[in-house]
PDB file of C-alpha atoms and ligand atoms in Angstrom:
ATOM      1  CA  MET A   1      20.569  32.102  38.378  1.00 79.00           C
ATOM      2  CA  LYS A   2      18.254  31.206  35.532  1.00 88.00           C
ATOM      3  CA  LYS A   3      19.432  28.414  33.224  1.00 94.00           C
ATOM      4  CA  TYR A   4      18.650  28.045  29.525  1.00 96.00           C
ATOM      5  CA  LEU A   5      17.949  24.837  27.689  1.00 97.00           C
ATOM      6  CA  PHE A   6      17.477  25.357  23.967  1.00 98.00           C
ATOM      7  CA  ALA A   7      16.612  22.610  21.479  1.00 98.00           C
ATOM      8  CA  ASN A   8      17.747  23.089  17.887  1.00 98.00           C
ATOM      9  CA  TRP A   9      15.745  20.590  15.862  1.00 98.00           C
ATOM     10  CA  LYS A  10      17.533  21.588  12.641  1.00 98.00           C
ATOM     11  CA  MET A  11      16.029  19.683   9.659  1.00 98.00           C
ATOM     12  CA  TYR A  12      15.630  16.459  11.646  1.00 98.00           C
ATOM     13  CA  LEU A  13      11.818  16.511  12.030  1.00 98.00           C
ATOM     14  CA  ASP A  14       8.877  17.030   9.688  1.00 98.00           C
ATOM     15  CA  VAL A  15       5.766  18.938  10.833  1.00 98.00           C
ATOM     16  CA  ALA A  16       3.939  15.941  12.339  1.00 98.00           C
ATOM     17  CA  GLU A  17       7.097  14.772  14.148  1.00 98.00           C
ATOM     18  CA  SER A  18       7.770  18.305  15.436  1.00 98.00           C
ATOM     19  CA  VAL A  19       4.242  18.636  16.837  1.00 98.00           C
ATOM     20  CA  ALA A  20       4.432  15.189  18.444  1.00 98.00           C
ATOM     21  CA  LEU A  21       7.773  16.003  20.080  1.00 98.00           C
ATOM     22  CA  ALA A  22       6.517  19.426  21.233  1.00 98.00           C
ATOM     23  CA  ARG A  23       3.534  17.710  22.907  1.00 97.00           C
ATOM     24  CA  ALA A  24       5.873  15.205  24.549  1.00 97.00           C
ATOM     25  CA  PHE A  25       8.117  18.034  25.850  1.00 97.00           C
ATOM     26  CA  LYS A  26       5.041  19.817  27.215  1.00 96.00           C
ATOM     27  CA  ASN A  27       4.199  16.757  29.311  1.00 95.00           C
ATOM     28  CA  LEU A  28       7.660  16.415  30.846  1.00 93.00           C
ATOM     29  CA  LYS A  29       8.211  17.842  34.314  1.00 87.00           C
ATOM     30  CA  GLN A  30      10.727  20.625  34.449  1.00 85.00           C
ATOM     31  CA  SER A  31      12.003  23.115  36.971  1.00 85.00           C
ATOM     32  CA  SER A  32      10.744  26.703  36.710  1.00 87.00           C
ATOM     33  CA  GLU A  33      14.411  27.773  37.020  1.00 91.00           C
ATOM     34  CA  ILE A  34      15.007  26.490  33.502  1.00 94.00           C
ATOM     35  CA  SER A  35      13.956  28.541  30.514  1.00 95.00           C
ATOM     36  CA  THR A  36      13.300  26.201  27.588  1.00 97.00           C
ATOM     37  CA  ALA A  37      12.876  26.966  23.911  1.00 98.00           C
ATOM     38  CA  VAL A  38      12.559  24.732  20.878  1.00 98.00           C
ATOM     39  CA  PHE A  39      13.684  25.720  17.394  1.00 98.00           C
ATOM     40  CA  PRO A  40      11.611  23.736  14.860  1.00 98.00           C
ATOM     41  CA  SER A  41      11.832  24.067  11.081  1.00 98.00           C
ATOM     42  CA  ALA A  42      10.156  27.192   9.692  1.00 98.00           C
ATOM     43  CA  LEU A  43       7.470  24.967   8.204  1.00 98.00           C
ATOM     44  CA  ALA A  44       6.560  23.590  11.635  1.00 98.00           C
ATOM     45  CA  ALA A  45       6.824  26.853  13.611  1.00 98.00           C
ATOM     46  CA  THR A  46       3.103  27.746  13.569  1.00 98.00           C
ATOM     47  CA  SER A  47       1.966  24.231  14.528  1.00 98.00           C
ATOM     48  CA  VAL A  48       4.588  23.944  17.278  1.00 98.00           C
ATOM     49  CA  VAL A  49       3.547  27.323  18.737  1.00 98.00           C
ATOM     50  CA  ALA A  50      -0.041  26.020  18.807  1.00 98.00           C
ATOM     51  CA  ALA A  51       0.993  22.687  20.357  1.00 98.00           C
ATOM     52  CA  LEU A  52       2.898  24.496  23.129  1.00 97.00           C
ATOM     53  CA  GLN A  53       0.089  26.920  24.028  1.00 96.00           C
ATOM     54  CA  GLY A  54      -0.335  26.978  27.789  1.00 94.00           C
ATOM     55  CA  SER A  55       3.192  25.683  28.474  1.00 95.00           C
ATOM     56  CA  ALA A  56       6.291  27.625  29.516  1.00 94.00           C
ATOM     57  CA  ILE A  57       8.226  26.356  26.498  1.00 97.00           C
ATOM     58  CA  ALA A  58       9.033  29.086  23.980  1.00 98.00           C
ATOM     59  CA  VAL A  59       9.542  28.690  20.246  1.00 98.00           C
ATOM     60  CA  GLY A  60      12.350  30.134  18.153  1.00 98.00           C
ATOM     61  CA  ALA A  61      13.362  30.421  14.507  1.00 98.00           C
ATOM     62  CA  GLN A  62      16.434  28.589  13.221  1.00 98.00           C
ATOM     63  CA  ASN A  63      17.223  31.355  10.770  1.00 98.00           C
ATOM     64  CA  VAL A  64      15.684  34.651   9.622  1.00 98.00           C
ATOM     65  CA  TYR A  65      16.113  36.919   6.634  1.00 97.00           C
ATOM     66  CA  PHE A  66      16.967  40.591   7.103  1.00 96.00           C
ATOM     67  CA  VAL A  67      14.354  42.181   4.831  1.00 95.00           C
ATOM     68  CA  ASP A  68      10.857  42.446   6.349  1.00 94.00           C
ATOM     69  CA  LYS A  69       8.827  41.731   3.218  1.00 96.00           C
ATOM     70  CA  GLY A  70       9.416  41.674  -0.509  1.00 96.00           C
ATOM     71  CA  GLY A  71      10.690  39.802  -3.514  1.00 97.00           C
ATOM     72  CA  VAL A  72      13.012  37.432  -1.676  1.00 97.00           C
ATOM     73  CA  THR A  73      12.031  33.956  -2.863  1.00 97.00           C
ATOM     74  CA  GLY A  74      12.310  31.249  -0.260  1.00 96.00           C
ATOM     75  CA  GLU A  75      13.156  33.438   2.742  1.00 97.00           C
ATOM     76  CA  ILE A  76      11.225  34.298   5.931  1.00 98.00           C
ATOM     77  CA  SER A  77      11.685  37.511   7.906  1.00 98.00           C
ATOM     78  CA  ALA A  78      12.149  38.002  11.633  1.00 97.00           C
ATOM     79  CA  ALA A  79       8.884  39.996  11.628  1.00 97.00           C
ATOM     80  CA  MET A  80       7.049  37.010  10.124  1.00 98.00           C
ATOM     81  CA  PHE A  81       8.447  34.639  12.741  1.00 98.00           C
ATOM     82  CA  GLN A  82       7.406  37.092  15.425  1.00 98.00           C
ATOM     83  CA  ALA A  83       3.874  37.166  14.020  1.00 97.00           C
ATOM     84  CA  THR A  84       3.686  33.359  14.330  1.00 97.00           C
ATOM     85  CA  GLY A  85       4.629  33.568  18.019  1.00 98.00           C
ATOM     86  CA  CYS A  86       8.389  32.963  17.911  1.00 98.00           C
ATOM     87  CA  GLU A  87      10.317  34.638  20.727  1.00 97.00           C
ATOM     88  CA  PHE A  88      13.904  33.756  19.788  1.00 98.00           C
ATOM     89  CA  ALA A  89      15.956  33.377  16.619  1.00 98.00           C
ATOM     90  CA  LEU A  90      19.256  31.649  15.984  1.00 98.00           C
ATOM     91  CA  VAL A  91      21.491  33.971  13.991  1.00 98.00           C
ATOM     92  CA  GLY A  92      24.673  32.771  12.290  1.00 98.00           C
ATOM     93  CA  HIS A  93      24.454  29.112  13.244  1.00 98.00           C
ATOM     94  CA  SER A  94      27.585  27.384  11.969  1.00 97.00           C
ATOM     95  CA  GLU A  95      25.568  25.303   9.505  1.00 97.00           C
ATOM     96  CA  ARG A  96      24.269  28.561   8.017  1.00 98.00           C
ATOM     97  CA  ARG A  97      27.770  30.025   7.923  1.00 97.00           C
ATOM     98  CA  HIS A  98      29.440  26.934   6.447  1.00 96.00           C
ATOM     99  CA  LEU A  99      26.759  25.290   4.285  1.00 97.00           C
ATOM    100  CA  PHE A 100      25.165  28.504   3.013  1.00 96.00           C
ATOM    101  CA  GLY A 101      28.120  30.876   3.028  1.00 97.00           C
ATOM    102  CA  GLU A 102      26.733  33.323   5.608  1.00 97.00           C
ATOM    103  CA  THR A 103      29.460  35.853   6.279  1.00 98.00           C
ATOM    104  CA  ASN A 104      29.899  38.017   9.366  1.00 98.00           C
ATOM    105  CA  HIS A 105      28.397  40.837   7.298  1.00 98.00           C
ATOM    106  CA  VAL A 106      25.209  38.877   6.555  1.00 98.00           C
ATOM    107  CA  VAL A 107      24.980  37.803  10.195  1.00 98.00           C
ATOM    108  CA  ARG A 108      25.152  41.472  11.192  1.00 98.00           C
ATOM    109  CA  GLN A 109      22.325  42.358   8.791  1.00 97.00           C
ATOM    110  CA  LYS A 110      20.232  39.667  10.470  1.00 98.00           C
ATOM    111  CA  ILE A 111      21.039  40.993  13.952  1.00 97.00           C
ATOM    112  CA  ASP A 112      20.002  44.490  12.794  1.00 96.00           C
ATOM    113  CA  ALA A 113      16.703  43.071  11.475  1.00 96.00           C
ATOM    114  CA  VAL A 114      15.992  41.051  14.603  1.00 96.00           C
ATOM    115  CA  VAL A 115      16.439  44.039  16.917  1.00 94.00           C
ATOM    116  CA  THR A 116      13.673  45.881  15.091  1.00 94.00           C
ATOM    117  CA  THR A 117      11.301  43.125  16.319  1.00 96.00           C
ATOM    118  CA  LYS A 118      10.746  41.798  19.834  1.00 95.00           C
ATOM    119  CA  ILE A 119      12.617  38.582  19.048  1.00 96.00           C
ATOM    120  CA  ILE A 120      15.680  37.799  21.167  1.00 96.00           C
ATOM    121  CA  PRO A 121      18.618  36.840  18.957  1.00 96.00           C
ATOM    122  CA  VAL A 122      20.870  33.926  19.779  1.00 98.00           C
ATOM    123  CA  LEU A 123      24.120  34.791  18.008  1.00 98.00           C
ATOM    124  CA  CYS A 124      26.040  31.598  17.271  1.00 98.00           C
ATOM    125  CA  ILE A 125      29.809  31.841  17.093  1.00 98.00           C
ATOM    126  CA  GLY A 126      32.474  29.200  16.719  1.00 98.00           C
ATOM    127  CA  GLU A 127      35.862  28.372  15.237  1.00 98.00           C
ATOM    128  CA  THR A 128      36.687  25.510  12.880  1.00 97.00           C
ATOM    129  CA  LYS A 129      39.146  22.763  13.786  1.00 97.00           C
ATOM    130  CA  GLU A 130      41.674  24.256  11.405  1.00 97.00           C
ATOM    131  CA  GLN A 131      41.376  27.693  13.025  1.00 97.00           C
ATOM    132  CA  ARG A 132      41.790  26.145  16.482  1.00 97.00           C
ATOM    133  CA  ASP A 133      44.867  24.191  15.361  1.00 97.00           C
ATOM    134  CA  LYS A 134      46.381  27.416  14.003  1.00 98.00           C
ATOM    135  CA  ASN A 135      45.742  29.173  17.322  1.00 97.00           C
ATOM    136  CA  GLU A 136      43.256  31.550  15.723  1.00 98.00           C
ATOM    137  CA  THR A 137      40.289  30.752  17.987  1.00 98.00           C
ATOM    138  CA  ALA A 138      40.230  34.002  19.984  1.00 97.00           C
ATOM    139  CA  GLU A 139      40.755  36.145  16.895  1.00 97.00           C
ATOM    140  CA  VAL A 140      37.952  34.414  14.948  1.00 98.00           C
ATOM    141  CA  LEU A 141      35.431  34.571  17.788  1.00 98.00           C
ATOM    142  CA  GLU A 142      36.202  38.181  18.654  1.00 98.00           C
ATOM    143  CA  ALA A 143      35.755  39.164  14.989  1.00 98.00           C
ATOM    144  CA  GLN A 144      32.377  37.374  14.888  1.00 98.00           C
ATOM    145  CA  ILE A 145      31.230  39.268  17.996  1.00 97.00           C
ATOM    146  CA  ARG A 146      32.586  42.658  16.887  1.00 96.00           C
ATOM    147  CA  SER A 147      30.977  42.358  13.497  1.00 97.00           C
ATOM    148  CA  ALA A 148      27.616  41.410  15.019  1.00 96.00           C
ATOM    149  CA  PHE A 149      27.440  44.062  17.731  1.00 94.00           C
ATOM    150  CA  THR A 150      29.651  47.100  17.047  1.00 94.00           C
ATOM    151  CA  ASP A 151      27.396  50.197  17.157  1.00 92.00           C
ATOM    152  CA  VAL A 152      24.267  48.081  17.006  1.00 91.00           C
ATOM    153  CA  ALA A 153      21.106  49.970  18.057  1.00 86.00           C
ATOM    154  CA  TRP A 154      20.371  47.639  20.953  1.00 87.00           C
ATOM    155  CA  PRO A 155      16.966  48.171  22.595  1.00 86.00           C
ATOM    156  CA  ALA A 156      17.314  48.952  26.315  1.00 83.00           C
ATOM    157  CA  GLY A 157      16.402  46.023  28.507  1.00 83.00           C
ATOM    158  CA  ARG A 158      16.451  43.471  25.657  1.00 85.00           C
ATOM    159  CA  ASP A 159      18.290  40.266  26.545  1.00 86.00           C
ATOM    160  CA  PHE A 160      20.883  38.989  24.215  1.00 88.00           C
ATOM    161  CA  ILE A 161      22.303  35.556  23.951  1.00 97.00           C
ATOM    162  CA  ILE A 162      25.542  34.275  22.493  1.00 98.00           C
ATOM    163  CA  ALA A 163      25.972  30.553  21.888  1.00 98.00           C
ATOM    164  CA  TYR A 164      29.577  29.377  21.720  1.00 98.00           C
ATOM    165  CA  GLU A 165      29.451  26.398  19.379  1.00 98.00           C
ATOM    166  CA  PRO A 166      32.849  25.234  18.161  1.00 98.00           C
ATOM    167  CA  VAL A 167      32.292  23.971  14.616  1.00 97.00           C
ATOM    168  CA  TRP A 168      34.357  20.830  15.283  1.00 97.00           C
ATOM    169  CA  ALA A 169      32.089  19.880  18.200  1.00 96.00           C
ATOM    170  CA  ILE A 170      28.754  20.168  16.376  1.00 96.00           C
ATOM    171  CA  GLY A 171      27.226  16.824  15.504  1.00 92.00           C
ATOM    172  CA  THR A 172      30.544  15.019  15.971  1.00 94.00           C
ATOM    173  CA  GLY A 173      30.244  13.586  19.478  1.00 92.00           C
ATOM    174  CA  ALA A 174      33.536  15.375  20.251  1.00 94.00           C
ATOM    175  CA  ALA A 175      32.235  17.958  22.725  1.00 95.00           C
ATOM    176  CA  CYS A 176      34.527  20.773  23.870  1.00 96.00           C
ATOM    177  CA  GLU A 177      35.940  20.184  27.371  1.00 97.00           C
ATOM    178  CA  PRO A 178      33.735  22.108  29.850  1.00 97.00           C
ATOM    179  CA  GLU A 179      36.785  23.975  31.272  1.00 97.00           C
ATOM    180  CA  GLU A 180      37.770  25.116  27.789  1.00 97.00           C
ATOM    181  CA  ALA A 181      34.179  26.175  26.998  1.00 98.00           C
ATOM    182  CA  GLU A 182      34.216  28.164  30.265  1.00 98.00           C
ATOM    183  CA  ARG A 183      37.532  29.821  29.359  1.00 98.00           C
ATOM    184  CA  ILE A 184      36.063  30.888  25.998  1.00 98.00           C
ATOM    185  CA  ALA A 185      32.829  32.054  27.664  1.00 98.00           C
ATOM    186  CA  GLY A 186      34.934  34.289  29.941  1.00 97.00           C
ATOM    187  CA  LEU A 187      36.589  35.848  26.873  1.00 97.00           C
ATOM    188  CA  VAL A 188      33.198  36.283  25.180  1.00 97.00           C
ATOM    189  CA  ALA A 189      31.878  38.073  28.274  1.00 95.00           C
ATOM    190  CA  SER A 190      34.845  40.457  28.395  1.00 94.00           C
ATOM    191  CA  TRP A 191      34.763  41.308  24.651  1.00 95.00           C
ATOM    192  CA  THR A 192      31.022  41.850  24.738  1.00 94.00           C
ATOM    193  CA  THR A 193      31.064  44.006  27.866  1.00 91.00           C
ATOM    194  CA  ALA A 194      33.787  46.172  26.294  1.00 91.00           C
ATOM    195  CA  LEU A 195      31.607  46.568  23.210  1.00 90.00           C
ATOM    196  CA  MET A 196      28.115  46.960  24.658  1.00 88.00           C
ATOM    197  CA  GLY A 197      28.766  48.307  28.156  1.00 83.00           C
ATOM    198  CA  PRO A 198      28.105  46.640  31.484  1.00 78.00           C
ATOM    199  CA  GLU A 199      24.375  47.532  31.526  1.00 78.00           C
ATOM    200  CA  PHE A 200      23.555  44.758  29.037  1.00 79.00           C
ATOM    201  CA  ALA A 201      23.084  41.395  30.668  1.00 80.00           C
ATOM    202  CA  LEU A 202      24.644  38.818  28.392  1.00 90.00           C
ATOM    203  CA  ILE A 203      23.550  35.188  28.460  1.00 96.00           C
ATOM    204  CA  ILE A 204      26.152  32.701  27.203  1.00 97.00           C
ATOM    205  CA  LEU A 205      25.290  29.180  26.063  1.00 98.00           C
ATOM    206  CA  TYR A 206      27.507  26.307  25.035  1.00 98.00           C
ATOM    207  CA  GLY A 207      26.545  24.057  22.114  1.00 98.00           C
ATOM    208  CA  GLY A 208      28.194  21.118  20.357  1.00 98.00           C
ATOM    209  CA  SER A 209      27.526  17.440  21.191  1.00 97.00           C
ATOM    210  CA  VAL A 210      25.708  18.195  24.454  1.00 97.00           C
ATOM    211  CA  ARG A 211      24.280  14.958  25.855  1.00 97.00           C
ATOM    212  CA  PRO A 212      22.588  13.839  29.084  1.00 97.00           C
ATOM    213  CA  ASP A 213      25.954  12.759  30.517  1.00 96.00           C
ATOM    214  CA  ASN A 214      27.818  16.045  29.947  1.00 97.00           C
ATOM    215  CA  VAL A 215      25.103  18.730  30.210  1.00 97.00           C
ATOM    216  CA  SER A 216      25.593  19.472  33.926  1.00 96.00           C
ATOM    217  CA  ALA A 217      29.320  20.041  33.460  1.00 97.00           C
ATOM    218  CA  TYR A 218      28.565  22.995  31.135  1.00 97.00           C
ATOM    219  CA  ILE A 219      25.646  24.489  32.924  1.00 94.00           C
ATOM    220  CA  ASN A 220      27.528  24.672  36.230  1.00 91.00           C
ATOM    221  CA  GLN A 221      30.344  26.837  34.839  1.00 96.00           C
ATOM    222  CA  THR A 222      30.566  30.476  35.970  1.00 95.00           C
ATOM    223  CA  HIS A 223      30.072  32.169  32.600  1.00 96.00           C
ATOM    224  CA  ILE A 224      27.839  29.567  30.937  1.00 97.00           C
ATOM    225  CA  SER A 225      24.111  29.868  31.653  1.00 96.00           C
ATOM    226  CA  GLY A 226      22.787  27.163  29.398  1.00 97.00           C
ATOM    227  CA  VAL A 227      23.131  24.902  26.410  1.00 98.00           C
ATOM    228  CA  LEU A 228      21.984  24.712  22.803  1.00 98.00           C
ATOM    229  CA  VAL A 229      21.332  21.064  22.008  1.00 98.00           C
ATOM    230  CA  GLY A 230      20.992  19.604  18.521  1.00 98.00           C
ATOM    231  CA  ALA A 231      20.669  15.846  17.960  1.00 97.00           C
ATOM    232  CA  ALA A 232      20.013  14.960  21.622  1.00 97.00           C
ATOM    233  CA  SER A 233      17.035  17.342  21.642  1.00 98.00           C
ATOM    234  CA  THR A 234      15.227  15.494  18.860  1.00 98.00           C
ATOM    235  CA  HIS A 235      14.177  12.449  20.930  1.00 97.00           C
ATOM    236  CA  GLU A 236      11.903  12.492  23.919  1.00 97.00           C
ATOM    237  CA  ASP A 237      14.103  10.038  25.858  1.00 97.00           C
ATOM    238  CA  SER A 238      17.330  11.977  25.561  1.00 97.00           C
ATOM    239  CA  TRP A 239      15.551  15.279  26.291  1.00 97.00           C
ATOM    240  CA  GLN A 240      14.030  13.798  29.413  1.00 95.00           C
ATOM    241  CA  ALA A 241      17.462  12.489  30.444  1.00 96.00           C
ATOM    242  CA  ILE A 242      18.891  16.011  29.957  1.00 96.00           C
ATOM    243  CA  LEU A 243      16.129  17.529  32.107  1.00 94.00           C
ATOM    244  CA  GLU A 244      16.777  14.920  34.784  1.00 92.00           C
ATOM    245  CA  ALA A 245      20.542  15.539  34.675  1.00 90.00           C
ATOM    246  CA  LEU A 246      19.856  19.210  35.374  1.00 87.00           C
TER     247      LEU A 246
HETATM  248  P1  PGA B   1      24.611  18.911  18.249  1.00 76.92           P
HETATM  249  O1  PGA B   1      24.249  20.323  17.575  1.00 76.92           O
HETATM  250  O2  PGA B   1      24.102  18.968  19.673  1.00 76.92           O
HETATM  251  O3  PGA B   1      23.920  17.892  17.429  1.00 76.92           O
HETATM  252  O4  PGA B   1      26.104  18.792  18.217  1.00 76.92           O
HETATM  253  C1  PGA B   1      24.307  21.530  18.285  1.00 76.92           C
HETATM  254  C2  PGA B   1      23.933  22.692  17.396  1.00 76.92           C
HETATM  255  O5  PGA B   1      24.258  22.674  16.199  1.00 76.92           O
HETATM  256  O6  PGA B   1      23.295  23.655  17.838  1.00 76.92           O
END
């Protein structure tokens, strides 16, 4: 089964650093069983696409806006990212939801915009520590999925990816136990199949403090096909260690 290794560079790298890291990634040996994508800042997307020409590494957007073109100061549409060569887009990353107030409704508008392009969306879902402590995890995640996908006009044959990223595990070093991430991934698969039908092949990733020493434990779970890595994807050494661990 194909495995997915996605690198979310967030706002860690400027353009020159992004291009340098992309070139370094291109030179690392990696198995053809692993599908890799990097998500640079919007500013670096064009240069990173150019730097990765001729490699199997894809490029994705960290965020998109849901209007194609118009008077929307400071935003960039899915169509524009597609035109620069991006193949994936993160939608509803927890930092977007929590730092920029993106609601489930806004996330849905972005999903609707992305499906009008050829970009494959990576819907990010996750519960906060408080929600987990109150036993609301399943309810919160199911609502995020329902809002994103109910009655969506999904193009036949288009992959879709859901990244389970518990908010309390992102950037904290406190990764979710692999067995718990697998239990959640099983729930995600059943909710999504009920919503979209069995003909859509769902790809589920885990994200949140993935490191070289824990990556294999996630990727070998039944319902988890890959990982979305933040901080550990922003250095050549730790990325190489992740590739070697796989
Ligand atoms: P982290 O981030 O690996 O630094 O925890 C993951 C993410 O936010 O996608």
